[in-house]
Amino acid sequence: MHRIEAISREIMTNGFRCRQCGACCRGDEQTSRVIVSPPEIDRIIKATGLERNGIVVPYPEFIESDKGGRFTFEWCLRNEGGKCIFLAEDGQCSIYSVRPWICRTYPFALDGDTITISECPGIGEEITPEEADALATCLVKRQEAEEEEENAVLKIFSSHTIPMGKTVVFDSRGMWSIHG
Ligand code: SF4
């Protein structure tokens, strides 16, 4: 069976319909981490006109380097008042057309060939075969994008030295020093 078809069938078996409750967009920075890659950040900048620093913060789990610096590997969308900054007052996503993969595919994710499912009140609801196919296709594209990002980050990481005492983020575009 084709991979997307197998994933689609599993989604159909579980059932899913977004209830537009916005629950997956709420939570503090510990419970709601919407990870975004550089290409996704670019799309959001283009759509909103916001500056990068107004959109993302470093992934909040840092690793200490042996020279007194610390580093992390990802960016997360900013979270204010217990919700993603792009969750509008009406409960809708204000950057819907450029929302990240993680939002497009929630509550599903792929771990290798295994589907993982996060908590969501929409699980168990009816989904059409076409919707399940579209979601399965998104999941595979998300996984490919994540693998591409991960490989590029590892190359960047192995070719840079973390400056003494600095906090940095590694992504596929380089090493970003964090100030303040
Ligand atoms: S980007 Fe949109 S869908 Fe994703 S967490 Fe923020 S408000 Fe929700």
Coordinates of N, CA and C and ligand atoms in Angstrom, one line a residue:
M1 N 0.8 -1.2 0.0 CA 0.0 0.0 0.0 C 0.9 1.3 0.0
H2 N 0.5 2.2 -0.8 CA 1.2 3.5 -0.8 C 1.3 4.1 0.6
R3 N 2.4 4.8 0.9 CA 2.5 5.3 2.2 C 1.4 6.3 2.6
I4 N 1.1 7.3 1.7 CA 0.1 8.3 2.0 C -1.2 7.6 2.2
E5 N -1.5 6.6 1.4 CA -2.8 5.8 1.6 C -2.9 5.2 2.9
A6 N -1.8 4.6 3.4 CA -1.8 3.9 4.7 C -2.0 4.9 5.8
I7 N -1.3 6.1 5.7 CA -1.5 7.1 6.7 C -3.0 7.6 6.7
S8 N -3.5 7.8 5.5 CA -4.8 8.3 5.4 C -5.8 7.4 6.0
R9 N -5.6 6.1 5.8 CA -6.5 5.1 6.4 C -6.5 5.1 7.9
E10 N -5.3 5.4 8.4 CA -5.2 5.4 9.9 C -5.9 6.7 10.4
I11 N -5.8 7.8 9.7 CA -6.5 9.0 10.1 C -8.0 8.7 10.1
M12 N -8.5 8.0 9.0 CA -9.9 7.7 8.9 C -10.4 6.8 10.0
T13 N -9.5 5.9 10.4 CA -9.9 5.0 11.5 C -10.0 5.8 12.8
N14 N -9.1 6.7 13.1 CA -9.2 7.5 14.3 C -10.3 8.6 14.2
G15 N -10.5 9.1 13.0 CA -11.5 10.2 12.9 C -11.0 11.5 13.4
F16 N -11.3 12.6 12.7 CA -10.9 13.9 13.1 C -11.7 15.0 12.4
R17 N -12.1 16.0 13.2 CA -12.7 17.2 12.6 C -12.3 18.3 13.5
C18 N -11.7 19.4 12.9 CA -11.3 20.5 13.7 C -12.6 21.2 14.2
R19 N -12.7 21.4 15.5 CA -13.8 22.1 16.1 C -13.6 23.6 16.2
Q20 N -12.5 24.0 15.7 CA -12.2 25.5 15.7 C -12.3 26.0 17.2
C21 N -11.9 25.2 18.1 CA -12.0 25.6 19.5 C -10.7 26.4 19.9
G22 N -9.7 26.3 19.1 CA -8.4 27.1 19.4 C -7.7 26.5 20.6
A23 N -8.1 25.3 21.1 CA -7.4 24.8 22.3 C -5.9 24.5 22.0
C24 N -5.6 24.1 20.7 CA -4.2 23.8 20.4 C -3.4 25.0 20.2
C25 N -4.0 26.2 20.2 CA -3.3 27.5 20.1 C -3.1 28.1 21.5
R26 N -3.6 27.5 22.5 CA -3.5 28.1 23.9 C -2.6 27.3 24.7
G27 N -2.1 27.9 25.8 CA -1.1 27.3 26.7 C 0.1 28.2 26.9
D28 N 0.8 28.0 28.0 CA 2.0 28.8 28.2 C 3.1 28.3 27.3
E29 N 4.3 28.9 27.5 CA 5.4 28.4 26.6 C 5.9 27.0 26.9
Q30 N 5.5 26.5 28.1 CA 5.9 25.2 28.4 C 5.0 24.1 27.8
T31 N 3.7 24.5 27.7 CA 2.7 23.5 27.2 C 2.4 23.7 25.8
S32 N 2.6 24.8 25.2 CA 2.3 25.1 23.8 C 3.5 25.6 23.1
R33 N 4.2 24.7 22.4 CA 5.4 25.2 21.7 C 5.2 24.9 20.2
V34 N 4.9 26.0 19.5 CA 4.6 25.9 18.1 C 6.0 26.2 17.4
I35 N 6.6 25.1 17.0 CA 8.0 25.1 16.4 C 7.9 25.6 14.9
V36 N 8.7 26.5 14.5 CA 8.7 27.0 13.2 C 10.1 27.0 12.6
S37 N 10.2 26.7 11.3 CA 11.5 26.6 10.6 C 11.7 28.0 9.9
P38 N 12.9 28.3 9.5 CA 13.2 29.5 8.8 C 12.3 29.8 7.6
P39 N 12.0 28.8 6.7 CA 11.1 29.1 5.6 C 9.7 29.5 6.1
E40 N 9.3 28.9 7.1 CA 7.9 29.2 7.7 C 8.0 30.6 8.3
I41 N 9.0 31.0 8.9 CA 9.2 32.3 9.5 C 9.1 33.3 8.4
D42 N 9.9 33.0 7.3 CA 9.9 33.9 6.1 C 8.5 34.2 5.6
R43 N 7.7 33.1 5.5 CA 6.3 33.3 5.0 C 5.4 34.1 5.9
I44 N 5.6 34.0 7.2 CA 4.8 34.8 8.1 C 5.3 36.2 8.1
I45 N 6.6 36.5 8.0 CA 7.1 37.8 7.9 C 6.4 38.5 6.6
K46 N 6.5 37.8 5.5 CA 5.9 38.3 4.2 C 4.4 38.6 4.4
A47 N 3.7 37.7 5.1 CA 2.2 37.9 5.2 C 1.8 39.0 6.2
T48 N 2.6 39.2 7.2 CA 2.2 40.1 8.3 C 3.0 41.4 8.3
G49 N 4.2 41.4 7.7 CA 5.0 42.6 7.8 C 5.7 42.8 9.1
L50 N 5.5 41.8 10.0 CA 6.1 41.9 11.3 C 7.6 41.6 11.2
E51 N 8.4 42.0 12.2 CA 9.8 41.7 12.2 C 10.0 40.3 12.8
R52 N 11.0 39.7 12.5 CA 11.3 38.3 13.0 C 11.2 38.2 14.5
N53 N 11.8 39.2 15.2 CA 11.7 39.2 16.7 C 10.3 39.3 17.2
G54 N 9.4 39.9 16.4 CA 8.1 40.0 16.9 C 7.3 38.7 16.7
I55 N 7.9 37.7 16.0 CA 7.2 36.5 15.6 C 7.7 35.3 16.4
V56 N 9.0 35.2 16.6 CA 9.5 34.0 17.2 C 10.4 34.3 18.5
V57 N 10.5 33.2 19.3 CA 11.5 33.2 20.4 C 12.3 31.9 20.3
P58 N 13.4 31.8 20.9 CA 14.2 30.6 20.9 C 13.4 29.5 21.6
Y59 N 13.5 28.2 21.1 CA 12.9 27.1 21.8 C 13.5 27.1 23.2
P60 N 12.6 27.1 24.2 CA 13.0 27.4 25.6 C 13.7 26.3 26.4
E61 N 14.4 25.4 25.7 CA 15.2 24.4 26.4 C 16.6 24.5 25.9
F62 N 17.5 25.0 26.7 CA 18.9 25.3 26.3 C 19.8 24.2 26.7
I63 N 20.8 24.0 25.9 CA 21.9 23.0 26.3 C 23.1 23.9 26.6
E64 N 23.8 23.5 27.7 CA 25.0 24.3 28.1 C 26.2 23.8 27.3
S65 N 26.9 24.8 26.8 CA 28.1 24.4 26.0 C 29.3 24.3 27.0
D66 N 30.4 23.7 26.6 CA 31.5 23.5 27.6 C 32.3 24.8 27.7
K67 N 32.0 25.9 26.9 CA 32.7 27.1 27.1 C 31.8 28.2 27.8
G68 N 30.8 27.8 28.5 CA 30.0 28.7 29.2 C 28.9 29.3 28.5
G69 N 28.7 29.0 27.2 CA 27.6 29.5 26.4 C 26.5 28.5 26.5
R70 N 25.4 28.8 25.8 CA 24.3 27.8 25.8 C 23.6 27.9 24.4
F71 N 22.9 26.9 24.0 CA 22.4 26.9 22.7 C 21.1 26.0 22.6
T72 N 20.3 26.3 21.6 CA 19.1 25.6 21.3 C 19.0 25.5 19.8
F73 N 18.1 24.6 19.3 CA 18.1 24.3 17.9 C 16.8 24.8 17.1
E74 N 15.9 25.4 17.8 CA 14.7 25.7 17.1 C 14.1 27.0 17.6
W75 N 13.1 27.5 16.8 CA 12.3 28.7 17.1 C 10.9 28.3 17.4
C76 N 10.2 29.1 18.2 CA 8.8 28.9 18.5 C 8.1 30.2 18.2
L77 N 6.8 30.1 17.8 CA 6.0 31.3 17.7 C 5.9 31.9 19.1
R78 N 5.8 33.2 19.1 CA 5.6 33.9 20.4 C 4.3 33.6 21.0
N79 N 4.3 33.6 22.3 CA 3.1 33.2 23.1 C 2.9 34.4 24.1
E80 N 1.7 34.9 24.1 CA 1.5 36.0 25.0 C 0.1 35.8 25.7
G81 N 0.1 36.0 27.0 CA -1.2 35.8 27.7 C -1.8 34.4 27.6
G82 N -0.9 33.4 27.5 CA -1.3 32.1 27.5 C -1.9 31.6 26.1
K83 N -1.5 32.3 25.0 CA -1.9 31.8 23.7 C -0.9 32.3 22.7
C84 N -1.0 31.7 21.5 CA -0.2 32.0 20.4 C -0.6 33.5 20.0
I85 N 0.4 34.3 19.6 CA 0.1 35.7 19.3 C -0.8 35.8 18.1
F86 N -0.9 34.8 17.3 CA -1.7 34.9 16.1 C -3.1 34.3 16.3
L87 N -3.5 34.0 17.5 CA -4.8 33.5 17.7 C -5.7 34.8 18.0
A88 N -6.6 35.1 17.0 CA -7.4 36.3 17.1 C -8.5 36.2 18.2
E89 N -9.0 37.4 18.5 CA -10.1 37.5 19.5 C -11.3 36.6 19.1
D90 N -11.6 36.4 17.8 CA -12.7 35.6 17.4 C -12.4 34.1 17.4
G91 N -11.2 33.7 17.9 CA -10.8 32.3 18.0 C -10.2 31.8 16.7
Q92 N -10.1 32.6 15.7 CA -9.5 32.1 14.4 C -8.0 32.4 14.4
C93 N -7.4 31.7 13.5 CA -5.9 31.9 13.3 C -5.8 33.1 12.3
S94 N -5.0 34.1 12.7 CA -4.9 35.3 11.9 C -3.9 35.1 10.8
I95 N -3.2 34.0 10.8 CA -2.2 33.8 9.7 C -2.5 32.4 9.1
Y96 N -3.8 32.1 9.0 CA -4.3 30.8 8.5 C -3.6 30.3 7.3
S97 N -3.5 31.2 6.3 CA -2.9 30.7 5.0 C -1.4 30.4 5.0
V98 N -0.8 30.9 6.0 CA 0.7 30.7 6.2 C 1.0 30.0 7.5
R99 N 0.0 29.4 8.1 CA 0.3 28.8 9.4 C 1.3 27.6 9.2
P100 N 2.1 27.4 10.3 CA 3.2 26.4 10.1 C 2.6 24.9 9.9
W101 N 3.5 24.0 9.5 CA 3.1 22.6 9.3 C 2.5 22.0 10.6
I102 N 3.1 22.4 11.7 CA 2.7 21.8 13.0 C 1.2 22.1 13.2
C103 N 0.8 23.3 12.8 CA -0.6 23.7 13.0 C -1.5 23.0 11.9
R104 N -1.0 22.9 10.7 CA -1.7 22.3 9.6 C -2.1 20.8 9.8
T105 N -1.2 20.2 10.6 CA -1.3 18.7 10.8 C -1.8 18.3 12.2
Y106 N -1.9 19.3 13.1 CA -2.4 19.0 14.4 C -3.8 18.4 14.4
P107 N -4.0 17.3 15.2 CA -3.3 16.7 16.3 C -2.4 15.6 15.9
F108 N -2.1 15.4 14.6 CA -1.3 14.3 14.1 C 0.1 14.7 13.9
A109 N 1.0 13.7 14.0 CA 2.4 13.9 13.6 C 2.9 12.5 13.2
L110 N 4.1 12.5 12.5 CA 4.7 11.2 12.1 C 6.0 11.0 12.9
D111 N 6.1 9.9 13.5 CA 7.4 9.5 14.1 C 7.9 8.3 13.3
G112 N 8.7 8.6 12.3 CA 9.1 7.5 11.3 C 7.8 7.2 10.5
D113 N 7.4 6.0 10.6 CA 6.2 5.6 9.9 C 5.0 5.5 10.8
T114 N 5.2 5.8 12.1 CA 4.1 5.7 13.1 C 3.4 7.1 13.3
I115 N 2.1 7.0 13.3 CA 1.3 8.3 13.5 C 1.2 8.4 15.0
T116 N 1.5 9.7 15.5 CA 1.2 10.0 16.9 C 0.0 11.0 16.9
I117 N -0.7 10.9 18.0 CA -1.9 11.8 18.1 C -1.9 12.5 19.4
S118 N -2.0 13.8 19.3 CA -2.0 14.6 20.6 C -3.4 14.8 21.0
E119 N -3.6 15.3 22.2 CA -4.9 15.5 22.8 C -5.7 16.5 22.0
C120 N -6.9 16.2 21.6 CA -7.7 17.1 20.8 C -9.2 16.7 20.9
P121 N -10.1 17.6 21.2 CA -11.5 17.3 21.2 C -12.1 16.9 19.9
G122 N -11.4 17.1 18.8 CA -11.9 16.8 17.5 C -11.6 15.3 17.1
I123 N -10.8 14.6 17.8 CA -10.5 13.2 17.5 C -11.8 12.4 17.7
G124 N -12.0 11.5 16.7 CA -13.2 10.6 16.8 C -14.3 11.2 15.9
E125 N -14.2 12.4 15.4 CA -15.2 13.0 14.6 C -15.1 12.4 13.1
E126 N -16.2 12.6 12.4 CA -16.1 12.0 11.0 C -15.2 12.9 10.1
I127 N -14.5 12.2 9.3 CA -13.6 12.8 8.3 C -13.8 12.1 7.0
T128 N -13.8 12.9 5.9 CA -14.0 12.3 4.6 C -12.7 11.7 4.1
P129 N -12.8 10.8 3.1 CA -11.5 10.2 2.5 C -10.6 11.3 1.9
E130 N -11.3 12.3 1.3 CA -10.5 13.4 0.6 C -9.8 14.2 1.7
E131 N -10.5 14.5 2.8 CA -9.8 15.3 3.9 C -8.7 14.5 4.5
A132 N -8.9 13.2 4.7 CA -7.9 12.3 5.3 C -6.7 12.2 4.4
D133 N -6.9 12.1 3.0 CA -5.8 12.1 2.1 C -5.0 13.4 2.1
A134 N -5.7 14.5 2.2 CA -5.0 15.8 2.2 C -4.2 15.9 3.5
L135 N -4.7 15.5 4.6 CA -4.0 15.6 5.9 C -2.8 14.6 5.8
A136 N -3.0 13.4 5.3 CA -1.8 12.5 5.2 C -0.7 13.1 4.3
T137 N -1.1 13.7 3.2 CA -0.1 14.4 2.3 C 0.6 15.4 3.1
C138 N -0.1 16.2 3.8 CA 0.5 17.3 4.6 C 1.5 16.7 5.6
L139 N 1.1 15.6 6.3 CA 2.0 15.0 7.3 C 3.3 14.5 6.6
V140 N 3.2 14.0 5.4 CA 4.4 13.5 4.8 C 5.3 14.7 4.4
K141 N 4.7 15.7 3.8 CA 5.4 16.9 3.5 C 6.1 17.6 4.7
R142 N 5.3 17.6 5.8 CA 5.9 18.1 7.0 C 7.1 17.3 7.5
Q143 N 7.0 16.0 7.4 CA 8.2 15.2 7.8 C 9.4 15.4 6.9
E144 N 9.1 15.6 5.6 CA 10.2 15.8 4.7 C 10.9 17.2 5.0
A145 N 10.1 18.2 5.3 CA 10.6 19.5 5.6 C 11.4 19.5 6.9
E146 N 10.9 18.7 7.9 CA 11.6 18.7 9.1 C 12.9 17.9 9.0
E147 N 12.9 16.9 8.2 CA 14.2 16.2 8.0 C 15.2 17.0 7.3
E148 N 14.7 17.8 6.3 CA 15.6 18.7 5.5 C 16.2 19.8 6.5
E149 N 15.4 20.3 7.3 CA 15.8 21.3 8.3 C 16.8 20.7 9.3
E150 N 16.5 19.5 9.8 CA 17.4 18.9 10.7 C 18.8 18.6 10.2
N151 N 18.8 18.1 8.9 CA 20.1 17.9 8.3 C 20.9 19.1 8.1
A152 N 20.2 20.2 7.7 CA 20.9 21.5 7.5 C 21.4 22.0 8.8
V153 N 20.6 21.9 9.9 CA 21.0 22.4 11.2 C 22.3 21.7 11.7
L154 N 22.3 20.4 11.5 CA 23.4 19.6 12.0 C 24.7 20.1 11.3
K155 N 24.6 20.4 10.0 CA 25.8 20.9 9.3 C 26.3 22.2 9.8
I156 N 25.3 23.1 10.1 CA 25.6 24.4 10.6 C 26.3 24.2 12.0
F157 N 25.7 23.4 12.8 CA 26.1 23.2 14.2 C 27.6 22.7 14.2
S158 N 27.9 21.8 13.3 CA 29.2 21.2 13.3 C 30.3 22.1 12.7
S159 N 29.9 23.2 12.1 CA 30.8 24.1 11.5 C 31.0 25.4 12.3
H160 N 30.3 25.5 13.4 CA 30.4 26.8 14.2 C 30.9 26.5 15.6
T161 N 31.4 27.5 16.2 CA 31.8 27.5 17.6 C 31.0 28.4 18.4
I162 N 30.4 28.0 19.5 CA 29.6 28.8 20.3 C 30.4 29.8 21.1
P163 N 30.2 31.1 20.9 CA 31.0 32.1 21.6 C 30.9 32.0 23.1
M164 N 32.0 32.2 23.8 CA 32.0 32.1 25.3 C 30.9 32.9 25.9
G165 N 30.1 32.3 26.7 CA 29.1 33.1 27.5 C 27.9 33.5 26.7
K166 N 27.8 33.2 25.5 CA 26.7 33.6 24.6 C 25.6 32.6 24.6
T167 N 24.4 33.1 24.3 CA 23.2 32.2 24.1 C 22.9 32.3 22.6
V168 N 22.9 31.1 21.9 CA 22.7 31.1 20.5 C 21.6 30.1 20.1
V169 N 21.0 30.4 18.9 CA 20.1 29.4 18.3 C 20.7 29.0 17.0
F170 N 20.7 27.6 16.8 CA 21.2 27.1 15.5 C 19.9 26.8 14.6
D171 N 19.9 27.3 13.4 CA 18.9 26.8 12.5 C 19.5 26.6 11.1
S172 N 18.7 26.2 10.1 CA 19.3 25.9 8.8 C 20.0 27.1 8.1
R173 N 19.8 28.3 8.7 CA 20.4 29.5 8.0 C 21.7 29.9 8.7
G174 N 21.9 29.4 9.9 CA 23.1 29.8 10.6 C 23.0 29.8 12.1
M175 N 24.0 30.5 12.8 CA 24.0 30.5 14.2 C 23.6 32.0 14.6
W176 N 22.5 32.1 15.4 CA 21.9 33.4 15.8 C 22.2 33.7 17.2
S177 N 22.9 34.8 17.4 CA 23.2 35.2 18.8 C 22.0 35.9 19.4
I178 N 21.7 35.5 20.6 CA 20.5 36.1 21.3 C 21.0 37.2 22.2
H179 N 20.4 38.3 22.1 CA 20.8 39.4 23.0 C 19.7 39.6 24.1
G180 N 20.2 40.1 25.3 CA 19.3 40.5 26.3 C 18.6 39.3 27.1
Ligands
SF4_1 S1 -0.3 29.9 14.1 FE1 -2.5 29.9 14.0 S2 -3.1 27.7 14.1 FE2 -0.9 27.9 14.8 S3 -1.0 28.1 17.0 FE3 -1.0 30.2 16.2 S4 -3.1 30.8 16.0 FE4 -3.1 28.5 16.3

